[in-house]
């Protein structure tokens, strides 16, 4: 069943157009990845879903239009957003950053916080630490944890592996897979790390200069020799 529908989405920063008639669907319970180089429009896509960028076209969650709604309303509808870790509040503690996410799901704060601590035990141990003093991997955990505090049904994860070691990338991948398989969370990821995205996603969309150039399952994309050479370098 189509859970998230993106239909002819174009996005603008002033007069500059960043996305051009982007269309794709995310089915409920899937992990979908949008991959592309820096500047391809991946973060703009996520910001558009969250109502943070001027756009045209349609974005629907279970048939309900998100275009024209503010970010707080979109979160209340069940969309959690984990942007790049640089978007945390650096001089607030880990716990206070997580509580920001709990603002729109106050009745679930205790349960959600316990779940975040189960997924990322280090965040419980360092609850009073300012995020500015944490490692990159720990800040990424805080970003994901804050999104989970909103009680999402759809989790948007923007480039979770930037600057992280392969070991931490594997840990983040395992957590996202667990959230999908055990909690039934639908997840949309944007990534430059192709191997990371292909290891998780059921379907992959390649975004290039604001256009969807190609899409398919990881197996389909890797089986096409020309696509493999053009986009994956093998």
Tab-separated table of C-alpha atoms in Angstrom:
chain	number	residue	atom	x	y	z
A	1	UNK	CA	0.000	0.000	0.000
A	2	UNK	CA	1.320	3.453	-0.924
A	3	UNK	CA	2.167	5.260	2.299
A	4	UNK	CA	4.058	8.299	1.045
A	5	UNK	CA	3.385	9.687	-2.425
A	6	UNK	CA	5.612	12.286	-4.073
A	7	UNK	CA	4.005	13.574	-7.270
A	8	UNK	CA	5.634	16.069	-9.675
A	9	UNK	CA	7.487	17.771	-6.822
A	10	UNK	CA	9.551	20.844	-7.664
A	11	UNK	CA	11.326	22.882	-5.001
A	12	UNK	CA	12.732	26.396	-5.032
A	13	UNK	CA	15.132	28.567	-3.078
A	14	UNK	CA	14.113	32.002	-4.260
A	15	UNK	CA	14.345	31.868	-8.053
A	16	UNK	CA	16.682	28.860	-8.029
A	17	UNK	CA	15.023	25.510	-8.662
A	18	UNK	CA	16.485	22.585	-6.739
A	19	UNK	CA	14.063	19.739	-7.552
A	20	UNK	CA	12.432	19.142	-10.941
A	21	UNK	CA	9.172	17.167	-11.166
A	22	UNK	CA	10.292	14.433	-8.781
A	23	UNK	CA	7.829	11.557	-8.424
A	24	UNK	CA	8.045	8.319	-6.444
A	25	UNK	CA	6.151	6.299	-3.846
A	26	UNK	CA	7.121	4.685	-0.564
A	27	UNK	CA	5.054	1.670	0.483
A	28	UNK	CA	4.153	1.111	4.095
A	29	UNK	CA	6.733	-0.968	5.932
A	30	UNK	CA	9.483	-0.445	3.353
A	31	UNK	CA	12.911	1.117	3.523
A	32	UNK	CA	13.484	3.322	0.471
A	33	UNK	CA	16.736	5.114	-0.357
A	34	UNK	CA	17.367	8.200	-2.482
A	35	UNK	CA	21.031	8.320	-3.425
A	36	UNK	CA	23.089	10.985	-5.133
A	37	UNK	CA	26.149	13.160	-4.911
A	38	UNK	CA	26.460	16.316	-2.830
A	39	UNK	CA	24.168	18.985	-4.300
A	40	UNK	CA	21.846	16.511	-6.015
A	41	UNK	CA	18.850	17.775	-4.012
A	42	UNK	CA	18.588	15.060	-1.367
A	43	UNK	CA	18.287	17.344	1.669
A	44	UNK	CA	15.928	19.619	-0.264
A	45	UNK	CA	13.687	16.616	-0.845
A	46	UNK	CA	13.560	15.882	2.881
A	47	UNK	CA	13.014	19.537	3.769
A	48	UNK	CA	10.173	19.678	1.221
A	49	UNK	CA	8.401	16.746	2.848
A	50	UNK	CA	8.733	18.551	6.182
A	51	UNK	CA	7.206	21.760	4.828
A	52	UNK	CA	10.436	23.735	5.105
A	53	UNK	CA	10.939	24.650	1.428
A	54	UNK	CA	8.771	26.425	-1.143
A	55	UNK	CA	7.516	23.826	-3.599
A	56	UNK	CA	4.923	22.840	-6.159
A	57	UNK	CA	3.392	19.438	-6.820
A	58	UNK	CA	1.957	17.046	-4.268
A	59	UNK	CA	3.244	15.235	-1.177
A	60	UNK	CA	0.734	12.883	0.408
A	61	UNK	CA	0.926	10.751	3.533
A	62	UNK	CA	-1.774	8.070	3.463
A	63	UNK	CA	-3.691	10.277	1.041
A	64	UNK	CA	-3.434	13.419	3.170
A	65	UNK	CA	-1.706	16.354	1.482
A	66	UNK	CA	1.331	17.699	3.324
A	67	UNK	CA	1.972	20.672	1.048
A	68	UNK	CA	0.925	23.881	2.776
A	69	UNK	CA	1.195	22.454	6.281
A	70	UNK	CA	3.808	23.646	8.744
A	71	UNK	CA	6.501	21.361	10.123
A	72	UNK	CA	4.876	20.939	13.546
A	73	UNK	CA	1.640	19.701	11.967
A	74	UNK	CA	3.558	17.287	9.734
A	75	UNK	CA	5.345	15.857	12.775
A	76	UNK	CA	1.989	15.430	14.526
A	77	UNK	CA	0.774	13.484	11.482
A	78	UNK	CA	3.493	10.920	12.143
A	79	UNK	CA	6.604	12.068	10.265
A	80	UNK	CA	9.883	12.020	12.195
A	81	UNK	CA	12.931	13.775	10.741
A	82	UNK	CA	16.573	13.040	11.540
A	83	UNK	CA	18.550	15.707	9.641
A	84	UNK	CA	22.310	15.825	9.525
A	85	UNK	CA	23.706	15.822	13.066
A	86	UNK	CA	24.898	19.426	12.686
A	87	UNK	CA	21.258	20.466	13.166
A	88	UNK	CA	21.202	19.474	16.837
A	89	UNK	CA	21.243	22.094	19.581
A	90	UNK	CA	24.979	21.898	20.316
A	91	UNK	CA	25.011	23.492	23.768
A	92	UNK	CA	22.010	21.598	25.076
A	93	UNK	CA	22.401	18.246	26.781
A	94	UNK	CA	21.651	14.936	25.118
A	95	UNK	CA	18.478	14.548	27.169
A	96	UNK	CA	17.269	18.071	26.402
A	97	UNK	CA	17.808	17.483	22.675
A	98	UNK	CA	15.725	14.328	22.939
A	99	UNK	CA	13.006	16.139	24.865
A	100	UNK	CA	12.676	18.630	22.001
A	101	UNK	CA	11.490	15.681	19.919
A	102	UNK	CA	9.033	14.665	22.627
A	103	UNK	CA	7.213	18.007	22.525
A	104	UNK	CA	4.610	16.815	20.002
A	105	UNK	CA	4.148	13.378	21.612
A	106	UNK	CA	4.006	14.227	25.295
A	107	UNK	CA	1.870	11.241	26.261
A	108	UNK	CA	4.530	8.894	24.859
A	109	UNK	CA	7.642	10.544	26.323
A	110	UNK	CA	8.416	7.856	28.907
A	111	UNK	CA	7.916	4.960	26.529
A	112	UNK	CA	9.783	6.610	23.673
A	113	UNK	CA	12.732	7.637	25.844
A	114	UNK	CA	13.057	4.088	27.167
A	115	UNK	CA	13.080	2.796	23.583
A	116	UNK	CA	15.734	5.309	22.523
A	117	UNK	CA	17.897	4.275	25.489
A	118	UNK	CA	17.402	0.623	24.543
A	119	UNK	CA	18.554	1.329	20.994
A	120	UNK	CA	21.394	3.655	22.032
A	121	UNK	CA	22.508	2.869	25.612
A	122	UNK	CA	25.311	5.424	25.392
A	123	UNK	CA	22.737	8.227	25.263
A	124	UNK	CA	21.420	7.238	28.678
A	125	UNK	CA	24.944	7.163	30.092
A	126	UNK	CA	25.648	10.640	28.679
A	127	UNK	CA	22.293	12.273	29.253
A	128	UNK	CA	23.801	15.455	30.725
A	129	UNK	CA	26.587	15.844	28.147
A	130	UNK	CA	26.363	18.714	25.655
A	131	UNK	CA	26.040	17.381	22.124
A	132	UNK	CA	28.803	19.747	20.949
A	133	UNK	CA	31.296	17.613	22.871
A	134	UNK	CA	30.126	14.267	21.478
A	135	UNK	CA	31.616	12.181	18.711
A	136	UNK	CA	30.036	12.228	15.262
A	137	UNK	CA	28.510	8.821	15.786
A	138	UNK	CA	26.953	9.811	19.100
A	139	UNK	CA	25.488	12.974	17.596
A	140	UNK	CA	23.934	10.884	14.841
A	141	UNK	CA	22.376	8.697	17.532
A	142	UNK	CA	20.934	11.803	19.197
A	143	UNK	CA	19.502	12.957	15.871
A	144	UNK	CA	17.815	9.606	15.303
A	145	UNK	CA	16.677	9.439	18.912
A	146	UNK	CA	15.112	12.887	18.750
A	147	UNK	CA	13.146	11.851	15.647
A	148	UNK	CA	11.958	8.682	17.387
A	149	UNK	CA	10.715	10.742	20.339
A	150	UNK	CA	7.988	12.124	18.036
A	151	UNK	CA	6.300	8.679	17.768
A	152	UNK	CA	6.751	8.557	13.982
A	153	UNK	CA	5.112	6.217	11.526
A	154	UNK	CA	7.418	7.499	8.765
A	155	UNK	CA	11.074	8.186	9.578
A	156	UNK	CA	13.091	10.492	7.320
A	157	UNK	CA	16.852	10.058	7.706
A	158	UNK	CA	19.067	12.535	5.872
A	159	UNK	CA	22.593	11.289	5.091
A	160	UNK	CA	23.184	9.420	8.366
A	161	UNK	CA	26.715	8.218	7.535
A	162	UNK	CA	28.497	11.510	6.762
A	163	UNK	CA	31.896	11.524	8.453
A	164	UNK	CA	31.322	8.291	10.351
A	165	UNK	CA	33.605	5.280	10.582
A	166	UNK	CA	32.586	2.007	8.899
A	167	UNK	CA	31.956	0.476	12.336
A	168	UNK	CA	29.532	3.221	13.344
A	169	UNK	CA	27.854	3.069	9.923
A	170	UNK	CA	27.219	-0.631	10.497
A	171	UNK	CA	25.710	0.120	13.900
A	172	UNK	CA	23.409	2.770	12.436
A	173	UNK	CA	22.362	0.382	9.648
A	174	UNK	CA	21.567	-2.354	12.169
A	175	UNK	CA	19.429	0.059	14.192
A	176	UNK	CA	17.459	1.231	11.162
A	177	UNK	CA	16.900	-2.363	10.093
A	178	UNK	CA	15.676	-3.216	13.582
A	179	UNK	CA	13.271	-0.268	13.608
A	180	UNK	CA	11.877	-1.417	10.282
A	181	UNK	CA	11.624	-5.128	11.020
A	182	UNK	CA	10.642	-5.085	14.696
A	183	UNK	CA	8.705	-1.819	14.971
A	184	UNK	CA	7.263	-1.797	11.455
A	185	UNK	CA	8.599	1.710	10.838
A	186	UNK	CA	8.554	2.963	7.256
A	187	UNK	CA	11.884	4.650	6.496
A	188	UNK	CA	13.074	7.018	3.751
A	189	UNK	CA	16.853	7.527	3.652
A	190	UNK	CA	18.964	9.909	1.585
A	191	UNK	CA	22.614	8.930	1.171
A	192	UNK	CA	25.864	9.448	-0.680
A	193	UNK	CA	27.143	6.167	0.770
A	194	UNK	CA	25.822	3.809	-1.877
A	195	UNK	CA	26.824	0.597	-0.127
A	196	UNK	CA	25.023	1.682	3.042
A	197	UNK	CA	21.851	2.551	1.135
A	198	UNK	CA	21.873	-0.581	-1.014
A	199	UNK	CA	22.319	-2.824	2.030
A	200	UNK	CA	19.082	-1.541	3.580
A	201	UNK	CA	16.681	-0.391	0.889
A	202	UNK	CA	14.021	-2.389	-0.902
A	203	UNK	CA	13.953	0.249	-3.624
A	204	UNK	CA	16.526	2.853	-4.651
A	205	UNK	CA	16.079	6.134	-6.535
A	206	UNK	CA	19.083	7.901	-8.049
A	207	UNK	CA	18.770	11.688	-7.791
A	208	UNK	CA	20.965	13.794	-10.053
A	209	UNK	CA	20.808	17.616	-10.268
A	210	UNK	CA	17.270	17.582	-8.947
A	211	UNK	CA	15.938	14.870	-11.275
A	212	UNK	CA	15.210	11.190	-10.636
A	213	UNK	CA	17.427	9.553	-13.272
A	214	UNK	CA	16.864	5.874	-12.546
A	215	UNK	CA	15.214	3.611	-9.986
A	216	UNK	CA	14.849	-0.018	-9.101
A	217	UNK	CA	15.638	-2.628	-6.493
A	218	UNK	CA	19.279	-2.870	-5.434
A	219	UNK	CA	19.507	-6.136	-7.346
A	220	UNK	CA	18.132	-4.577	-10.533
A	221	UNK	CA	20.483	-1.610	-10.396
A	222	UNK	CA	23.543	-3.734	-9.715
A	223	UNK	CA	22.627	-6.177	-12.492
A	224	UNK	CA	22.573	-3.441	-15.140
A	225	UNK	CA	26.213	-3.132	-16.220
A	226	UNK	CA	25.873	0.342	-17.710
A	227	UNK	CA	24.041	1.719	-14.671
A	228	UNK	CA	26.499	-0.012	-12.399
A	229	UNK	CA	29.428	1.662	-14.140
A	230	UNK	CA	27.776	5.076	-14.417
A	231	UNK	CA	26.420	5.365	-10.888
A	232	UNK	CA	28.225	2.837	-8.715
A	233	UNK	CA	31.709	2.814	-10.211
A	234	UNK	CA	32.049	-0.962	-10.635
